[in-house]
Short mmCIF file of C-alpha atoms in Angstrom, two decimals:
data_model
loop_
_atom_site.label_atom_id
_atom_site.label_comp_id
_atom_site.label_asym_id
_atom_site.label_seq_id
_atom_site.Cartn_x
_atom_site.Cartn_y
_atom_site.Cartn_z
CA UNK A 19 -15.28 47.08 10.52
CA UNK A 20 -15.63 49.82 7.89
CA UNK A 21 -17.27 49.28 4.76
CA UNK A 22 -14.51 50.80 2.66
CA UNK A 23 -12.82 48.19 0.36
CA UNK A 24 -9.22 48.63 2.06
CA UNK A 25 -7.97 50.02 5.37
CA UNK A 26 -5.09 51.56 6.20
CA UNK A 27 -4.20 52.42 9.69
CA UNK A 28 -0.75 53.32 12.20
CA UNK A 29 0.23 50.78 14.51
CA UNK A 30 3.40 52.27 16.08
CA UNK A 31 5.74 52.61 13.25
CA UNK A 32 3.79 50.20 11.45
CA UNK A 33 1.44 51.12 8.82
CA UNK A 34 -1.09 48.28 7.84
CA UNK A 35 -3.12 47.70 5.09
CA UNK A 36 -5.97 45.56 5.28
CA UNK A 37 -7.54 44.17 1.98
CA UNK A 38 -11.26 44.23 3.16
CA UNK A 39 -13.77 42.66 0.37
CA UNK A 40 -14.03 39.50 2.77
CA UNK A 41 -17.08 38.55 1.03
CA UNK A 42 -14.94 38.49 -2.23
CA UNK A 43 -12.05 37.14 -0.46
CA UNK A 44 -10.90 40.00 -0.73
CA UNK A 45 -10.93 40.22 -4.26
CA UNK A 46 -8.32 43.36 -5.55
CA UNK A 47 -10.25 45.89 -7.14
CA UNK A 48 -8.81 49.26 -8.95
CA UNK A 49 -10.09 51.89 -6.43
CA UNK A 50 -8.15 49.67 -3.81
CA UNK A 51 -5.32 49.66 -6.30
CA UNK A 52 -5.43 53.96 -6.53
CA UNK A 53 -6.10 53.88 -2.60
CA UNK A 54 -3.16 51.25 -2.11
CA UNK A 55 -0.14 53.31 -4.36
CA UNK A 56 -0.30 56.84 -3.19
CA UNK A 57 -0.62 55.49 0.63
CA UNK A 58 2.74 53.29 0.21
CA UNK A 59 4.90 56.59 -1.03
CA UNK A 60 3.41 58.35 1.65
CA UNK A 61 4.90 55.70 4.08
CA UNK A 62 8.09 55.12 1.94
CA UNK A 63 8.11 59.09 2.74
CA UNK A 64 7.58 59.52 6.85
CA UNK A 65 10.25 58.81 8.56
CA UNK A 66 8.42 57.35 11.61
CA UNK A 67 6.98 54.65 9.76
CA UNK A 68 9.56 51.69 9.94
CA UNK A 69 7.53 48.48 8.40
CA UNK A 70 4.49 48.18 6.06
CA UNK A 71 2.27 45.11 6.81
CA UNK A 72 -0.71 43.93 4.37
CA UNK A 73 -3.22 41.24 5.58
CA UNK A 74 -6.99 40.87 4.47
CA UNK A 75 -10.04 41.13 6.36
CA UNK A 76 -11.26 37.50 7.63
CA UNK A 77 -14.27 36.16 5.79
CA UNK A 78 -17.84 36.51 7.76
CA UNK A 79 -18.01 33.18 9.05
CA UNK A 80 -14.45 33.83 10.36
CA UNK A 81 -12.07 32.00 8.29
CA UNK A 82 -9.36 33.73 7.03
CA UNK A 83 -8.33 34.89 3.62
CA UNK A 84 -5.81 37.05 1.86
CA UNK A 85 -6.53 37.87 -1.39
CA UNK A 86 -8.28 35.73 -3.97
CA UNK A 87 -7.11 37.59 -6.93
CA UNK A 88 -8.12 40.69 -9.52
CA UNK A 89 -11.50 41.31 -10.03
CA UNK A 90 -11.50 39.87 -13.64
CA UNK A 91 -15.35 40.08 -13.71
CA UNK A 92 -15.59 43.61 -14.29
CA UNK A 93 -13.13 42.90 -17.16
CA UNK A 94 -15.69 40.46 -18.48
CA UNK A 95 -18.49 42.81 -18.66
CA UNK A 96 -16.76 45.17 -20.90
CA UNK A 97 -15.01 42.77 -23.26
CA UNK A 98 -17.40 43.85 -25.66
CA UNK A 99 -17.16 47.59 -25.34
CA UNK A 100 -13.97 48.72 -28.07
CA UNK A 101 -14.10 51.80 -26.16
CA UNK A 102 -13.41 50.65 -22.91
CA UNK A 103 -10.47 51.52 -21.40
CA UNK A 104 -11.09 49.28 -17.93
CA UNK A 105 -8.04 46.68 -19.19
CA UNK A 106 -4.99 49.08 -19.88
CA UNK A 107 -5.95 51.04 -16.48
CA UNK A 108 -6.77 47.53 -14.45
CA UNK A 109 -3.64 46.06 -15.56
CA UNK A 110 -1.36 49.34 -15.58
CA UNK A 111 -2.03 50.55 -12.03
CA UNK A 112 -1.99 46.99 -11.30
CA UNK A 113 1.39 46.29 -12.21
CA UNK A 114 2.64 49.95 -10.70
CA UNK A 115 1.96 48.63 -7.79
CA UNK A 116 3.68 45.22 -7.90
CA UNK A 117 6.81 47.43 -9.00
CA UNK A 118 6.79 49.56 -5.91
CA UNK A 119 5.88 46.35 -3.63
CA UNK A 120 9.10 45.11 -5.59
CA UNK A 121 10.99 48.18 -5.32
CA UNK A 122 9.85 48.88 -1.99
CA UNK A 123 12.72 50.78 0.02
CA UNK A 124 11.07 49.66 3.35
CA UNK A 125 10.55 46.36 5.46
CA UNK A 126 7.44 45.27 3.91
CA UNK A 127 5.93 42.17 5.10
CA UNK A 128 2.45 40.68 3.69
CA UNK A 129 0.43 37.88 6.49
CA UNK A 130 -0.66 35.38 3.67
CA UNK A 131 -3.23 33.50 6.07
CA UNK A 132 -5.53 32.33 3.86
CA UNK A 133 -5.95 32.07 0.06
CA UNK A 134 -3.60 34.26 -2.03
CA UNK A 135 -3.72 33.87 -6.06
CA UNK A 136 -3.52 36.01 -8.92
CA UNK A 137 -3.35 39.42 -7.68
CA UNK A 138 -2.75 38.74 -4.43
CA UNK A 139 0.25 37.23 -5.33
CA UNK A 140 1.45 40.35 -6.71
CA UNK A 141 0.92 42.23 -3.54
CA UNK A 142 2.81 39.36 -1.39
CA UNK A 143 5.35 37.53 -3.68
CA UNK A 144 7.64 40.64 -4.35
CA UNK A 145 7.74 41.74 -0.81
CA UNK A 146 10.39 40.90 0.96
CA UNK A 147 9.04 39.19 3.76
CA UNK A 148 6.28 36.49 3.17
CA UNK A 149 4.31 35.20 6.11
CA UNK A 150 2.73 31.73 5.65
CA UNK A 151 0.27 30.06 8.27
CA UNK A 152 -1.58 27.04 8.20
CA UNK A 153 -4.40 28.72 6.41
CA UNK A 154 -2.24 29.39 2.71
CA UNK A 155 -3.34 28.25 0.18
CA UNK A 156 -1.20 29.85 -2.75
CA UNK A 157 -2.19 29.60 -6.84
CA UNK A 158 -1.95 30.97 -10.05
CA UNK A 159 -4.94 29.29 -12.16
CA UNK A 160 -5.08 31.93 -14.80
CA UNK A 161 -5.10 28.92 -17.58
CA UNK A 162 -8.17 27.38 -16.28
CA UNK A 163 -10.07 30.98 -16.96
CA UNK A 164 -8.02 31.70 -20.37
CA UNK A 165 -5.53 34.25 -19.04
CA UNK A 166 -2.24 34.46 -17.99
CA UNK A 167 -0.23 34.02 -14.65
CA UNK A 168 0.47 37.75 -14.52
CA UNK A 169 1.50 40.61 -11.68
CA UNK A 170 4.74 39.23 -11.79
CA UNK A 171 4.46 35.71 -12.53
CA UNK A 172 6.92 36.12 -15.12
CA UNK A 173 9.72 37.57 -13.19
CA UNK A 174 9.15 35.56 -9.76
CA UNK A 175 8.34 31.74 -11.46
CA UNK A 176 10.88 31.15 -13.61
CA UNK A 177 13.31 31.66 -10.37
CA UNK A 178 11.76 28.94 -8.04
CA UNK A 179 13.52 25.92 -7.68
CA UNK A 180 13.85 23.44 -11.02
CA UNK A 181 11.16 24.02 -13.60
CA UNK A 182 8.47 24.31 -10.57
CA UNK A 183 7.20 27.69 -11.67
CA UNK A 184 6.67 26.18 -15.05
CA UNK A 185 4.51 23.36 -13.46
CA UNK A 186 2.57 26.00 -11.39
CA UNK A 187 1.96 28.54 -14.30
CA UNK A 188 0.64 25.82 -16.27
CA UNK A 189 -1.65 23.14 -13.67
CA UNK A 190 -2.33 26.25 -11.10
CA UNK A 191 -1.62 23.73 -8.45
CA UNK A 192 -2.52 25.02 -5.37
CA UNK A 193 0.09 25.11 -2.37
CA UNK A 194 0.21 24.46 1.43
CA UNK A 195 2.21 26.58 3.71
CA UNK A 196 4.89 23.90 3.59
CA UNK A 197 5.36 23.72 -0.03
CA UNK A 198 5.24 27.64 0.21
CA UNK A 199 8.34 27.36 2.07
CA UNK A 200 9.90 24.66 0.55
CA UNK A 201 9.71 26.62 -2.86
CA UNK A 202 10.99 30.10 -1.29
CA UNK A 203 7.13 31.92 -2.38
CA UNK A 204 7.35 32.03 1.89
CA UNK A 205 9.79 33.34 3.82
CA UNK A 206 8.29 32.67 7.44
CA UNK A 207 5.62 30.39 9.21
CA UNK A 208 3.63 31.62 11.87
CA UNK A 209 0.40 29.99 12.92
CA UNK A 210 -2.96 31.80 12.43
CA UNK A 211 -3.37 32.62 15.87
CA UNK A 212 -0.13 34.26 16.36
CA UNK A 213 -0.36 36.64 13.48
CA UNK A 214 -2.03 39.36 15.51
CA UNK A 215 0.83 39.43 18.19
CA UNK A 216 3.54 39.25 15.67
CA UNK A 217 1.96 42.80 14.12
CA UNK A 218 2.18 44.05 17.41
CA UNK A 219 5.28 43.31 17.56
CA UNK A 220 5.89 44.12 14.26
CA UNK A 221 4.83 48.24 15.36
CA UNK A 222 7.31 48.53 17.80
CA UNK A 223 10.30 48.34 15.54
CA UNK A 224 12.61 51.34 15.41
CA UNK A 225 12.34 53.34 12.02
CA UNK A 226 15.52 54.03 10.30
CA UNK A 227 18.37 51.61 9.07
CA UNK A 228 18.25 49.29 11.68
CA UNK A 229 14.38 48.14 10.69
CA UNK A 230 15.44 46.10 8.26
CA UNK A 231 17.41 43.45 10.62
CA UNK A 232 15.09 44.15 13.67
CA UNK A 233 11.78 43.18 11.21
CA UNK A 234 13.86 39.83 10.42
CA UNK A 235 14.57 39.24 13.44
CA UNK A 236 10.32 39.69 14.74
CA UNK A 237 9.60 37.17 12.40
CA UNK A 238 12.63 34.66 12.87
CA UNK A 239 11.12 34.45 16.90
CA UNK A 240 7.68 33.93 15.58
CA UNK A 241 8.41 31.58 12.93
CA UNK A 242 8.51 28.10 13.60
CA UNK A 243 8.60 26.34 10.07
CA UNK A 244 8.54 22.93 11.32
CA UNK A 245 4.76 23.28 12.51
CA UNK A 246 4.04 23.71 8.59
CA UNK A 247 4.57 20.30 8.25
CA UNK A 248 6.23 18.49 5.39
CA UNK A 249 6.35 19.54 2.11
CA UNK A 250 4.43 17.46 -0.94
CA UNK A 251 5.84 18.98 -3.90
CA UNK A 252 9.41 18.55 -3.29
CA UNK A 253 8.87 14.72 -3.58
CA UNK A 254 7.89 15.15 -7.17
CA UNK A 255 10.47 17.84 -8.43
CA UNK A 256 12.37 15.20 -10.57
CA UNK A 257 9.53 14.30 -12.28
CA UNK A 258 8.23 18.02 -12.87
CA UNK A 259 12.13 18.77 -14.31
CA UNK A 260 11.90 16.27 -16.47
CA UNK A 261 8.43 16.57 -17.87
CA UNK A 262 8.17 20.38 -17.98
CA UNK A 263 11.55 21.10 -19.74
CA UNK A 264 11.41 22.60 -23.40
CA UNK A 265 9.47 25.07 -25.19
CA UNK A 266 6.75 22.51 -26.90
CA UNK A 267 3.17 22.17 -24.70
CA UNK A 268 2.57 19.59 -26.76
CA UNK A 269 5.80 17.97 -25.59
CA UNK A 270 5.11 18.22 -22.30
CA UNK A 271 1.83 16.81 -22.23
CA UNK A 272 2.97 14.01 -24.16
CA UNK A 273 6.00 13.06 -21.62
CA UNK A 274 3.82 13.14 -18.80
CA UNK A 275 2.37 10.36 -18.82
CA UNK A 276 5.11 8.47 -20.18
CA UNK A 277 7.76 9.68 -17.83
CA UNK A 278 5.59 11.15 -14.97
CA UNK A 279 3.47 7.61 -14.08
CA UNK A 280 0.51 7.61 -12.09
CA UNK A 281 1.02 11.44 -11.03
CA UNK A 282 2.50 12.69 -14.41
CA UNK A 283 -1.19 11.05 -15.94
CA UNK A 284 -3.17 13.07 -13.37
CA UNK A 285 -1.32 16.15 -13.99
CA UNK A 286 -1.87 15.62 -18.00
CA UNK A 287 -5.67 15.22 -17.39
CA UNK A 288 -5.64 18.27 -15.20
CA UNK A 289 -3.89 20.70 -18.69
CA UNK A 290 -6.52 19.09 -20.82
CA UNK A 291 -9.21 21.10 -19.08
CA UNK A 292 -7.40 24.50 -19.22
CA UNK A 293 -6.86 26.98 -22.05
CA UNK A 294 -4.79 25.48 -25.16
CA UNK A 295 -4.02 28.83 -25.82
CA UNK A 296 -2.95 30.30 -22.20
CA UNK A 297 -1.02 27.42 -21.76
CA UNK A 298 1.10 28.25 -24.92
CA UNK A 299 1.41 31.83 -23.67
CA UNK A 300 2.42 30.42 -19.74
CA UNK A 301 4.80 28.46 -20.97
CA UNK A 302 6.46 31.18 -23.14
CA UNK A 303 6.23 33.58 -20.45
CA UNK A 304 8.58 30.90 -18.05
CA UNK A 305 11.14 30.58 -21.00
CA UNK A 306 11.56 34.54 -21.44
CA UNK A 307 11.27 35.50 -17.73
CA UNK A 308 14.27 34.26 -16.49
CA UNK A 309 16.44 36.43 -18.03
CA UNK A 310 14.66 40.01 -18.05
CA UNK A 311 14.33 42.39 -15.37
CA UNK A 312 10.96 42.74 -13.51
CA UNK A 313 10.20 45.85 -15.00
CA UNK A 314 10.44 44.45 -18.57
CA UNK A 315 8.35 41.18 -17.21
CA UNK A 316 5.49 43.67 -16.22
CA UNK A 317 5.60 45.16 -19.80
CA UNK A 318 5.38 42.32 -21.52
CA UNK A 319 2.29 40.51 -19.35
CA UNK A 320 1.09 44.28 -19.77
CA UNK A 321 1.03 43.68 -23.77
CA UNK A 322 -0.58 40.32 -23.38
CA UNK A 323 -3.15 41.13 -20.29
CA UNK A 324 -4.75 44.09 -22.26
CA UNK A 325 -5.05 42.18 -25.38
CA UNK A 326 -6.45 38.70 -24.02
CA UNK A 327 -9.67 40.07 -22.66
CA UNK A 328 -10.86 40.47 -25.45
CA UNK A 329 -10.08 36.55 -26.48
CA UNK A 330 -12.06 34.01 -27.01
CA UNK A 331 -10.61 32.09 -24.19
CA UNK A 332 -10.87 34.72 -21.54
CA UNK A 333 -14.90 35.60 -22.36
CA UNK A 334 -15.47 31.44 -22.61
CA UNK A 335 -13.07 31.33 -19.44
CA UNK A 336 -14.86 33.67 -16.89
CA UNK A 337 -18.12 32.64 -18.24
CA UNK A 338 -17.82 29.23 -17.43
CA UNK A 339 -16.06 29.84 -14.06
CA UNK A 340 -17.73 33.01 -12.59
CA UNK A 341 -20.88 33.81 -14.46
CA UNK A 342 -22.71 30.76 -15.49
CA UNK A 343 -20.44 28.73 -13.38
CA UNK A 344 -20.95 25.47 -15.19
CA UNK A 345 -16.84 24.90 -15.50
CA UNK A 346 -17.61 23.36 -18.81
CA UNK A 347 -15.75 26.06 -21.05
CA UNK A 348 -15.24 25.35 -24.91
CA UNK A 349 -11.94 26.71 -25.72
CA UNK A 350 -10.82 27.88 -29.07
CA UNK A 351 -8.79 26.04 -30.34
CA UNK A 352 -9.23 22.85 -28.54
CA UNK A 353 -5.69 21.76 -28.43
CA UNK A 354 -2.15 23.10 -28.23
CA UNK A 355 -0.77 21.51 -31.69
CA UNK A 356 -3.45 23.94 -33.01
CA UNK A 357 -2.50 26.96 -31.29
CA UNK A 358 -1.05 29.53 -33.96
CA UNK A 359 2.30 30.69 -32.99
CA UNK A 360 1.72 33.91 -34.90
CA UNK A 361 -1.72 34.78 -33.44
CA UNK A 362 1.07 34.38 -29.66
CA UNK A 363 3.32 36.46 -31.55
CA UNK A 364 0.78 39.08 -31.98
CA UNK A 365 -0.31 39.20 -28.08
CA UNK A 366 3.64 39.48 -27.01
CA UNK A 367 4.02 42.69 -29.50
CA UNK A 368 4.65 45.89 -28.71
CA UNK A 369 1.83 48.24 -28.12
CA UNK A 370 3.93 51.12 -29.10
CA UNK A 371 3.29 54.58 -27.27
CA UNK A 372 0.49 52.31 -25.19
CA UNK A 373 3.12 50.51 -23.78
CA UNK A 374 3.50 50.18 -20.08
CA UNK A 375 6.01 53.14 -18.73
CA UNK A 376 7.34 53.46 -14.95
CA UNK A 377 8.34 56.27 -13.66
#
C-alpha cells in the first residue's frame, strides 16, 4: 500500500477514502484533512460518483482500525510557541470537514471496524450511514487528556438517548458494536469479514436520486444486527438519567455513588482521574448543544479547542498520556468545586473576527 497518509480511489460509482496512518491507527492529521475536503466537493460534483465510503487502513499485524483520533501531539509541541497558528488551522479545517460530512448531499457511508474516537468520530458520526462490526470500539476520552469532546460532540451527544451523551462526554466510556447500535452512533452491523464485499457492492449503485434508497438498501442485506450481540449500556440508562441530570459536576459525582450503587461508585472513581476542568466544560457543552444548530456547535468547540491548548490541563494531559506516558497527570485545579466558572466563561467567548466562518 502507498505511503501517502490517505487514499482515495474509484470503485464503480464509489469513491473511497482510506485513512492510512495504520501505525497511528490512523491517527487524522491536517494534510489528510486539506487532502480529504477538496476530494469530497469534487465527488459531491461528478455526477458518476453515487456513494462516498471512508474506512482506514488495517494495522500491520492485521487488526483493524478506523481512526484513533486528531493528532493532538503536534498540538502539544507548539503549546508554547504564541505565534503558532497550528490550533486555529487544526481545529478550523477540522471542523469544515465535519460540516460537509454533515452536510453531505451524497450517500456517504463510513466502515467503523475498529477503533473510532475523537476525530474519527467526526468523520463517521455525521454521516449518514454508520457501519459497525465486531471490531468498534467507539470513545470520546478528551477529559482524561484535558480537552474537550469536540468535532461535533456537541451537536451529536446531547441527542442520544436519555442523558447517555452526557455520561460518554464525561467517563469516555468506550462502546461495543452493540451499544453502538443500541444508542443510534451505528446505523448498520456487518461483520469484519464482510466489509470488503459490501464496498463492492456498495460501487455498483446507480448515481443519481435513486442512490440514496439503493445504498440503504446494500447495507439493510448486509446487516445483521443481532450478531452484535446484546447491548451493556442500555441496562444502566436509568441510573445514568438519574445521576447525570443537572448542570453541577459536583452534583453528579456526588449522586453517583449514592444513587448509582456498585456501578455508579466505579463510574465516580473513573471522573476523579480526568480533568476537573474539561469535565466542567463537557458537561456545559451537553446542556447548550441540544438546542443549537451544528454549525453554531462547531463554533463554539472552535472557541474553546483553540484556547485549551494552551491550558494547563491539556500540556499536563498529553504529557502524561502520550509523551512521558506515566498516566499520572496533576491537574489544575484538582477538583470541580474549584473550577472557576469565569475562567469557563472566558474559553466559551467569542473570538471575534477569529471566529469560525463557513462558507
Amino acid at each position: 500500500m502507498s505511503d501517502a497518509q490517505i487514499l482515495f480511489d474509484r470503485a464503480g460509482s464509489a469513491g473511497i477514502i482510506t485513512l492510512n496512518r495504520p501505525k497511528a491507527l490512523n491517527a487524522l492529521t491536517l494534510p489528510m484533512i486539506r487532502l480529504m475536503a477538496p476530494q469530497m466537493k469534487d465527488w459531491a460534483a461528478d455526477d458518476a460518483v453515487a456513494v462516498v465510503v471512508v474506512r482506514g487502513a488495517a494495522r500491520p499485524d492485521g487488526r483493524p482500525a478506523f481512526c484513533a483520533g486528531g493528532d493532538v501531539r503536534a498540538l502539544w509541541d507548539e503549546r508554547e510557541d504564541p505565534t503558532s497558528t497550528l490550533a486555529a488551522e487544526f481545529f478550523g479545517e477540522e471542523y469544515t470537514l465535519n460540516r460537509e460530512i454533515f452536510r453531505y448531499a451524497k450517500p456517504y457511508v463510513s466502515l467503523i471496524d475498529g477503533v473510532v474516537m475523537g476525530g474519527g468520530v467526526g468523520l463517521s458520526v455525521h454521516g449518514r450511514w454508520r457501519v459497525a462490526s465486531e471490531n468498534t470500539l467507539f470513545a470520546m476520552p478528551e477529559t482524561a487528556i484535558g480537552m474537550l469532546p469536540d468535532v461535533g460532540g456537541t451537536y451529536i451527544l446531547p441527542r442520544l438517548p436519555g442523558l447517555s451523551g452526557t455520561y460518554l462526554a464525561l467517563t469516555g466510556a468506550r462502546l461495543k458494536a452493540a451499544d453502538c447500535l443500541a444508542l443510534g452512533i451505528a446505523t448498520h452491523f456487518v461483520p469484519s469479514a464482510k466489509l470488503g464485499e459490501l464496498t463492492e457492492a456498495l460501487s455498483q449503485v446507480t448515481a443519481g436520486a435513486g442512490a440514496d434508497a439503493e445504498v440503504e438498501a446494500v447495507l439493510n442485506r448486509f446487516s445483521d444486527a443481532a450478531a452484535a450481540g446484546t447491548p451493556q449500556i442500555t441496562q444502566h440508562l436509568p441510573t445514568i438519567n438519574a445521576c447525570f441530570a443537572g448542570d453541577d459536576m459536583a452534583g453528579i459525582l456526588a449522586r453517583l455513588p449514592v444513587e448509582g450503587g456498585e456501578w455508579g461508585a466505579g463510574v465516580a472513581k473513573e471522573l476523579s482521574h480526568k480533568s476537573p476542568t474539561s469535565m466542567v466544560i463537557a458537561l456545559r457543552q451537553m446542556r447548550i448543544g441540544g438546542s443549537l444548530s451544528f454549525e453554531d456547535c462547531m463554533i463554539t468547540e472552535f472557541r474553546v479547542a483553540t484556547r485549551i491548548v494552551r491550558t494547563h490541563d491539556f500540556g499536563e494531559g498529553i504529557r502524561s498520556v502520550l509523551v512521558d506516558k506515566d498516566h499520572a497527570p496533576v491537574w489544575s485545579p484538582a477538583r470541580v468545586e474549584d473550577v472557576d466558572p469565569a475562567a469557563i466563561d472566558a474559553l466559551f467567548a467569542p473570538l471575534g473576527n477569529r471566529d469560525l466562518h463557513f462558507d
